[in-house]
């Protein structure tokens, strides 16, 4: 079974430019998450999709970030215009819904390898 | 979200058992405890999850005392390939997995 894939693995852009990151979750996973690690800091949650709907976007830093998941399959995260502080590693993860919600814990999230974004 | 505290780093020799303890004094009734492992240039990888007492799988054990204010990840007979950062996560998830809150993690270095 293929894991979560992310593209590109590394992107270098200049301040003010636009970048679009892509995430392909594991087939059949309704839940898709974006996280970010800024250099030297912790991994932070950005947002959560359930199929094509945004369930929680409380972690999105500002309106320069736009995430979409058309059709409930792959997702894109666009940064426009990029700023220096946007540099970091962007992780995508996916998970299934628990079969028995009465017994469910957090579940297991499967992470992609990340996209390293460098804004110069 | 419950706050977690872990040692910043630990060292071990290959073949030893490693125990990493995480404190979570304000854990809530419906919180679960989950551990992830992360290698350089990779995303975090799920290791184990539990609610109380002891959970064991093919790679690790998780010990949770009755008061659930702490938990211990136990890695039996570590090898060089277990060198990684280990994260303890606690969260009030119910049903659908939701956002994870990562702390600073514990950097484990295994040597010969």
PDB file of N, CA and C in Angstrom, chain A residues 26-89:
ATOM      1  N   UNK A  26      -3.249   8.481   1.843  1.00  0.00           N
ATOM      2  CA  UNK A  26      -3.461   7.063   1.588  1.00  0.00           C
ATOM      3  C   UNK A  26      -4.886   6.885   1.061  1.00  0.00           C
ATOM      4  N   UNK A  27      -5.038   6.063   0.047  1.00  0.00           N
ATOM      5  CA  UNK A  27      -6.340   5.862  -0.569  1.00  0.00           C
ATOM      6  C   UNK A  27      -7.360   5.384   0.464  1.00  0.00           C
ATOM      7  N   UNK A  28      -8.504   6.044   0.478  1.00  0.00           N
ATOM      8  CA  UNK A  28      -9.557   5.642   1.395  1.00  0.00           C
ATOM      9  C   UNK A  28      -9.558   6.392   2.713  1.00  0.00           C
ATOM     10  N   UNK A  29      -8.519   7.176   2.960  1.00  0.00           N
ATOM     11  CA  UNK A  29      -8.472   7.963   4.193  1.00  0.00           C
ATOM     12  C   UNK A  29      -9.264   9.253   4.015  1.00  0.00           C
ATOM     13  N   UNK A  30     -10.302   9.388   4.821  1.00  0.00           N
ATOM     14  CA  UNK A  30     -11.128  10.586   4.726  1.00  0.00           C
ATOM     15  C   UNK A  30     -10.484  11.801   5.399  1.00  0.00           C
ATOM     16  N   UNK A  31      -9.680  11.525   6.422  1.00  0.00           N
ATOM     17  CA  UNK A  31      -9.060  12.624   7.176  1.00  0.00           C
ATOM     18  C   UNK A  31      -7.708  12.997   6.598  1.00  0.00           C
ATOM     19  N   UNK A  32      -7.513  14.276   6.402  1.00  0.00           N
ATOM     20  CA  UNK A  32      -6.233  14.775   5.901  1.00  0.00           C
ATOM     21  C   UNK A  32      -5.849  15.997   6.709  1.00  0.00           C
ATOM     22  N   UNK A  33      -4.589  16.051   7.116  1.00  0.00           N
ATOM     23  CA  UNK A  33      -4.092  17.117   7.991  1.00  0.00           C
ATOM     24  C   UNK A  33      -2.865  17.753   7.373  1.00  0.00           C
ATOM     25  N   UNK A  34      -2.711  19.028   7.671  1.00  0.00           N
ATOM     26  CA  UNK A  34      -1.469  19.731   7.361  1.00  0.00           C
ATOM     27  C   UNK A  34      -0.836  20.212   8.663  1.00  0.00           C
ATOM     28  N   UNK A  35       0.478  20.032   8.753  1.00  0.00           N
ATOM     29  CA  UNK A  35       1.260  20.498   9.893  1.00  0.00           C
ATOM     30  C   UNK A  35       2.466  21.252   9.361  1.00  0.00           C
ATOM     31  N   UNK A  36       3.078  22.011  10.233  1.00  0.00           N
ATOM     32  CA  UNK A  36       4.269  22.757   9.827  1.00  0.00           C
ATOM     33  C   UNK A  36       5.270  22.802  10.977  1.00  0.00           C
ATOM     34  N   UNK A  37       6.533  22.664  10.600  1.00  0.00           N
ATOM     35  CA  UNK A  37       7.585  22.905  11.577  1.00  0.00           C
ATOM     36  C   UNK A  37       8.452  24.035  11.077  1.00  0.00           C
ATOM     37  N   UNK A  38       8.440  25.100  11.825  1.00  0.00           N
ATOM     38  CA  UNK A  38       9.350  26.201  11.552  1.00  0.00           C
ATOM     39  C   UNK A  38      10.665  25.867  12.235  1.00  0.00           C
ATOM     40  N   UNK A  39      11.763  26.266  11.633  1.00  0.00           N
ATOM     41  CA  UNK A  39      13.090  25.854  12.129  1.00  0.00           C
ATOM     42  C   UNK A  39      13.250  26.098  13.627  1.00  0.00           C
ATOM     43  N   UNK A  40      13.679  25.059  14.308  1.00  0.00           N
ATOM     44  CA  UNK A  40      13.953  25.175  15.733  1.00  0.00           C
ATOM     45  C   UNK A  40      12.731  25.114  16.623  1.00  0.00           C
ATOM     46  N   UNK A  41      11.565  24.964  16.001  1.00  0.00           N
ATOM     47  CA  UNK A  41      10.341  24.949  16.815  1.00  0.00           C
ATOM     48  C   UNK A  41       9.603  23.622  16.655  1.00  0.00           C
ATOM     49  N   UNK A  42       8.491  23.532  17.352  1.00  0.00           N
ATOM     50  CA  UNK A  42       7.739  22.291  17.348  1.00  0.00           C
ATOM     51  C   UNK A  42       6.868  22.159  16.108  1.00  0.00           C
ATOM     52  N   UNK A  43       6.454  20.936  15.847  1.00  0.00           N
ATOM     53  CA  UNK A  43       5.503  20.694  14.761  1.00  0.00           C
ATOM     54  C   UNK A  43       4.148  21.238  15.193  1.00  0.00           C
ATOM     55  N   UNK A  44       3.581  22.081  14.355  1.00  0.00           N
ATOM     56  CA  UNK A  44       2.310  22.729  14.683  1.00  0.00           C
ATOM     57  C   UNK A  44       1.227  22.341  13.695  1.00  0.00           C
ATOM     58  N   UNK A  45       0.057  22.117  14.200  1.00  0.00           N
ATOM     59  CA  UNK A  45      -1.114  21.804  13.390  1.00  0.00           C
ATOM     60  C   UNK A  45      -1.534  23.023  12.586  1.00  0.00           C
ATOM     61  N   UNK A  46      -1.924  22.796  11.335  1.00  0.00           N
ATOM     62  CA  UNK A  46      -2.455  23.876  10.498  1.00  0.00           C
ATOM     63  C   UNK A  46      -3.948  23.693  10.266  1.00  0.00           C
ATOM     64  N   UNK A  47      -4.324  22.569   9.649  1.00  0.00           N
ATOM     65  CA  UNK A  47      -5.749  22.339   9.446  1.00  0.00           C
ATOM     66  C   UNK A  47      -6.054  20.883   9.184  1.00  0.00           C
ATOM     67  N   UNK A  48      -7.348  20.568   9.223  1.00  0.00           N
ATOM     68  CA  UNK A  48      -7.849  19.208   9.128  1.00  0.00           C
ATOM     69  C   UNK A  48      -9.029  19.180   8.164  1.00  0.00           C
ATOM     70  N   UNK A  49      -8.929  18.294   7.175  1.00  0.00           N
ATOM     71  CA  UNK A  49     -10.028  18.050   6.248  1.00  0.00           C
ATOM     72  C   UNK A  49     -10.699  16.732   6.607  1.00  0.00           C
ATOM     73  N   UNK A  50     -12.008  16.685   6.487  1.00  0.00           N
ATOM     74  CA  UNK A  50     -12.732  15.425   6.444  1.00  0.00           C
ATOM     75  C   UNK A  50     -13.362  15.375   5.054  1.00  0.00           C
ATOM     76  N   UNK A  51     -12.858  14.476   4.273  1.00  0.00           N
ATOM     77  CA  UNK A  51     -13.190  14.444   2.838  1.00  0.00           C
ATOM     78  C   UNK A  51     -12.853  15.815   2.265  1.00  0.00           C
ATOM     79  N   UNK A  52     -13.812  16.491   1.634  1.00  0.00           N
ATOM     80  CA  UNK A  52     -13.466  17.781   1.020  1.00  0.00           C
ATOM     81  C   UNK A  52     -13.766  18.970   1.930  1.00  0.00           C
ATOM     82  N   UNK A  53     -14.282  18.704   3.122  1.00  0.00           N
ATOM     83  CA  UNK A  53     -14.679  19.793   4.021  1.00  0.00           C
ATOM     84  C   UNK A  53     -13.601  20.105   5.041  1.00  0.00           C
ATOM     85  N   UNK A  54     -13.418  21.392   5.321  1.00  0.00           N
ATOM     86  CA  UNK A  54     -12.476  21.807   6.352  1.00  0.00           C
ATOM     87  C   UNK A  54     -13.134  21.610   7.718  1.00  0.00           C
ATOM     88  N   UNK A  55     -12.594  20.697   8.495  1.00  0.00           N
ATOM     89  CA  UNK A  55     -13.134  20.413   9.821  1.00  0.00           C
ATOM     90  C   UNK A  55     -12.599  21.382  10.862  1.00  0.00           C
ATOM     91  N   UNK A  56     -11.323  21.740  10.696  1.00  0.00           N
ATOM     92  CA  UNK A  56     -10.669  22.585  11.683  1.00  0.00           C
ATOM     93  C   UNK A  56      -9.514  23.296  10.986  1.00  0.00           C
ATOM     94  N   UNK A  57      -9.597  24.587  10.882  1.00  0.00           N
ATOM     95  CA  UNK A  57      -8.488  25.342  10.275  1.00  0.00           C
ATOM     96  C   UNK A  57      -7.940  26.365  11.264  1.00  0.00           C
ATOM     97  N   UNK A  58      -8.045  26.034  12.523  1.00  0.00           N
ATOM     98  CA  UNK A  58      -7.627  26.960  13.571  1.00  0.00           C
ATOM     99  C   UNK A  58      -6.130  27.229  13.585  1.00  0.00           C
ATOM    100  N   UNK A  59      -5.351  26.363  12.967  1.00  0.00           N
ATOM    101  CA  UNK A  59      -3.908  26.545  12.988  1.00  0.00           C
ATOM    102  C   UNK A  59      -3.341  27.334  11.819  1.00  0.00           C
ATOM    103  N   UNK A  60      -4.168  27.693  10.878  1.00  0.00           N
ATOM    104  CA  UNK A  60      -3.671  28.437   9.716  1.00  0.00           C
ATOM    105  C   UNK A  60      -3.185  29.813  10.178  1.00  0.00           C
ATOM    106  N   UNK A  61      -1.945  30.174   9.836  1.00  0.00           N
ATOM    107  CA  UNK A  61      -1.345  31.381  10.394  1.00  0.00           C
ATOM    108  C   UNK A  61      -1.988  32.687   9.930  1.00  0.00           C
ATOM    109  N   UNK A  62      -2.423  32.760   8.695  1.00  0.00           N
ATOM    110  CA  UNK A  62      -3.038  33.989   8.185  1.00  0.00           C
ATOM    111  C   UNK A  62      -3.669  33.710   6.821  1.00  0.00           C
ATOM    112  N   UNK A  63      -4.250  34.740   6.228  1.00  0.00           N
ATOM    113  CA  UNK A  63      -4.979  34.522   4.981  1.00  0.00           C
ATOM    114  C   UNK A  63      -4.073  34.400   3.755  1.00  0.00           C
ATOM    115  N   UNK A  64      -2.791  34.366   3.966  1.00  0.00           N
ATOM    116  CA  UNK A  64      -1.898  34.082   2.819  1.00  0.00           C
ATOM    117  C   UNK A  64      -1.849  32.586   2.530  1.00  0.00           C
ATOM    118  N   UNK A  65      -2.392  31.808   3.432  1.00  0.00           N
ATOM    119  CA  UNK A  65      -2.397  30.363   3.287  1.00  0.00           C
ATOM    120  C   UNK A  65      -3.797  29.915   2.879  1.00  0.00           C
ATOM    121  N   UNK A  66      -3.850  29.088   1.817  1.00  0.00           N
ATOM    122  CA  UNK A  66      -5.127  28.576   1.350  1.00  0.00           C
ATOM    123  C   UNK A  66      -5.000  27.089   1.079  1.00  0.00           C
ATOM    124  N   UNK A  67      -5.815  26.299   1.726  1.00  0.00           N
ATOM    125  CA  UNK A  67      -5.793  24.850   1.533  1.00  0.00           C
ATOM    126  C   UNK A  67      -7.079  24.420   0.867  1.00  0.00           C
ATOM    127  N   UNK A  68      -6.925  23.456  -0.034  1.00  0.00           N
ATOM    128  CA  UNK A  68      -8.087  22.915  -0.725  1.00  0.00           C
ATOM    129  C   UNK A  68      -7.954  21.405  -0.817  1.00  0.00           C
ATOM    130  N   UNK A  69      -9.112  20.782  -0.932  1.00  0.00           N
ATOM    131  CA  UNK A  69      -9.129  19.334  -1.117  1.00  0.00           C
ATOM    132  C   UNK A  69     -10.340  18.996  -1.984  1.00  0.00           C
ATOM    133  N   UNK A  70     -10.232  19.327  -3.212  1.00  0.00           N
ATOM    134  CA  UNK A  70     -11.323  19.123  -4.156  1.00  0.00           C
ATOM    135  C   UNK A  70     -11.551  17.636  -4.384  1.00  0.00           C
ATOM    136  N   UNK A  71     -12.808  17.213  -4.267  1.00  0.00           N
ATOM    137  CA  UNK A  71     -13.124  15.817  -4.514  1.00  0.00           C
ATOM    138  C   UNK A  71     -12.746  14.892  -3.374  1.00  0.00           C
ATOM    139  N   UNK A  72     -12.203  15.449  -2.328  1.00  0.00           N
ATOM    140  CA  UNK A  72     -11.876  14.626  -1.169  1.00  0.00           C
ATOM    141  C   UNK A  72     -10.700  13.690  -1.354  1.00  0.00           C
ATOM    142  N   UNK A  73      -9.875  13.954  -2.363  1.00  0.00           N
ATOM    143  CA  UNK A  73      -8.701  13.092  -2.544  1.00  0.00           C
ATOM    144  C   UNK A  73      -7.442  13.845  -2.143  1.00  0.00           C
ATOM    145  N   UNK A  74      -6.678  14.321  -3.127  1.00  0.00           N
ATOM    146  CA  UNK A  74      -5.449  15.019  -2.774  1.00  0.00           C
ATOM    147  C   UNK A  74      -5.765  16.427  -2.282  1.00  0.00           C
ATOM    148  N   UNK A  75      -4.792  17.016  -1.639  1.00  0.00           N
ATOM    149  CA  UNK A  75      -4.951  18.375  -1.111  1.00  0.00           C
ATOM    150  C   UNK A  75      -3.795  19.255  -1.573  1.00  0.00           C
ATOM    151  N   UNK A  76      -4.068  20.521  -1.687  1.00  0.00           N
ATOM    152  CA  UNK A  76      -3.024  21.499  -1.974  1.00  0.00           C
ATOM    153  C   UNK A  76      -3.011  22.566  -0.904  1.00  0.00           C
ATOM    154  N   UNK A  77      -1.836  23.083  -0.644  1.00  0.00           N
ATOM    155  CA  UNK A  77      -1.657  24.185   0.298  1.00  0.00           C
ATOM    156  C   UNK A  77      -0.886  25.265  -0.441  1.00  0.00           C
ATOM    157  N   UNK A  78      -1.559  26.374  -0.664  1.00  0.00           N
ATOM    158  CA  UNK A  78      -0.949  27.469  -1.409  1.00  0.00           C
ATOM    159  C   UNK A  78      -0.553  28.581  -0.456  1.00  0.00           C
ATOM    160  N   UNK A  79       0.620  29.109  -0.676  1.00  0.00           N
ATOM    161  CA  UNK A  79       1.095  30.249   0.102  1.00  0.00           C
ATOM    162  C   UNK A  79       1.307  31.401  -0.878  1.00  0.00           C
ATOM    163  N   UNK A  80       0.536  32.487  -0.651  1.00  0.00           N
ATOM    164  CA  UNK A  80       0.579  33.586  -1.602  1.00  0.00           C
ATOM    165  C   UNK A  80       0.240  34.910  -0.918  1.00  0.00           C
ATOM    166  N   UNK A  81       1.139  35.882  -0.891  1.00  0.00           N
ATOM    167  CA  UNK A  81       2.542  35.790  -1.279  1.00  0.00           C
ATOM    168  C   UNK A  81       3.379  35.233  -0.132  1.00  0.00           C
ATOM    169  N   UNK A  82       4.431  34.521  -0.460  1.00  0.00           N
ATOM    170  CA  UNK A  82       5.276  33.914   0.570  1.00  0.00           C
ATOM    171  C   UNK A  82       6.118  34.968   1.274  1.00  0.00           C
ATOM    172  N   UNK A  83       6.295  34.781   2.578  1.00  0.00           N
ATOM    173  CA  UNK A  83       7.137  35.633   3.400  1.00  0.00           C
ATOM    174  C   UNK A  83       8.279  34.801   3.977  1.00  0.00           C
ATOM    175  N   UNK A  84       9.289  35.471   4.453  1.00  0.00           N
ATOM    176  CA  UNK A  84      10.467  34.773   4.979  1.00  0.00           C
ATOM    177  C   UNK A  84      10.091  33.807   6.109  1.00  0.00           C
ATOM    178  N   UNK A  85       9.158  34.232   6.961  1.00  0.00           N
ATOM    179  CA  UNK A  85       8.805  33.414   8.125  1.00  0.00           C
ATOM    180  C   UNK A  85       7.990  32.173   7.758  1.00  0.00           C
ATOM    181  N   UNK A  86       7.648  32.034   6.478  1.00  0.00           N
ATOM    182  CA  UNK A  86       6.924  30.846   6.045  1.00  0.00           C
ATOM    183  C   UNK A  86       7.864  29.668   5.810  1.00  0.00           C
ATOM    184  N   UNK A  87       9.141  29.915   5.850  1.00  0.00           N
ATOM    185  CA  UNK A  87      10.114  28.840   5.649  1.00  0.00           C
ATOM    186  C   UNK A  87       9.953  27.784   6.726  1.00  0.00           C
ATOM    187  N   UNK A  88      10.068  26.534   6.297  1.00  0.00           N
ATOM    188  CA  UNK A  88       9.933  25.440   7.260  1.00  0.00           C
ATOM    189  C   UNK A  88       9.613  24.155   6.522  1.00  0.00           C
ATOM    190  N   UNK A  89       9.275  23.138   7.266  1.00  0.00           N
ATOM    191  CA  UNK A  89       8.885  21.863   6.670  1.00  0.00           C
ATOM    192  C   UNK A  89       7.387  21.674   6.866  1.00  0.00           C
TER     193      UNK A  89
END
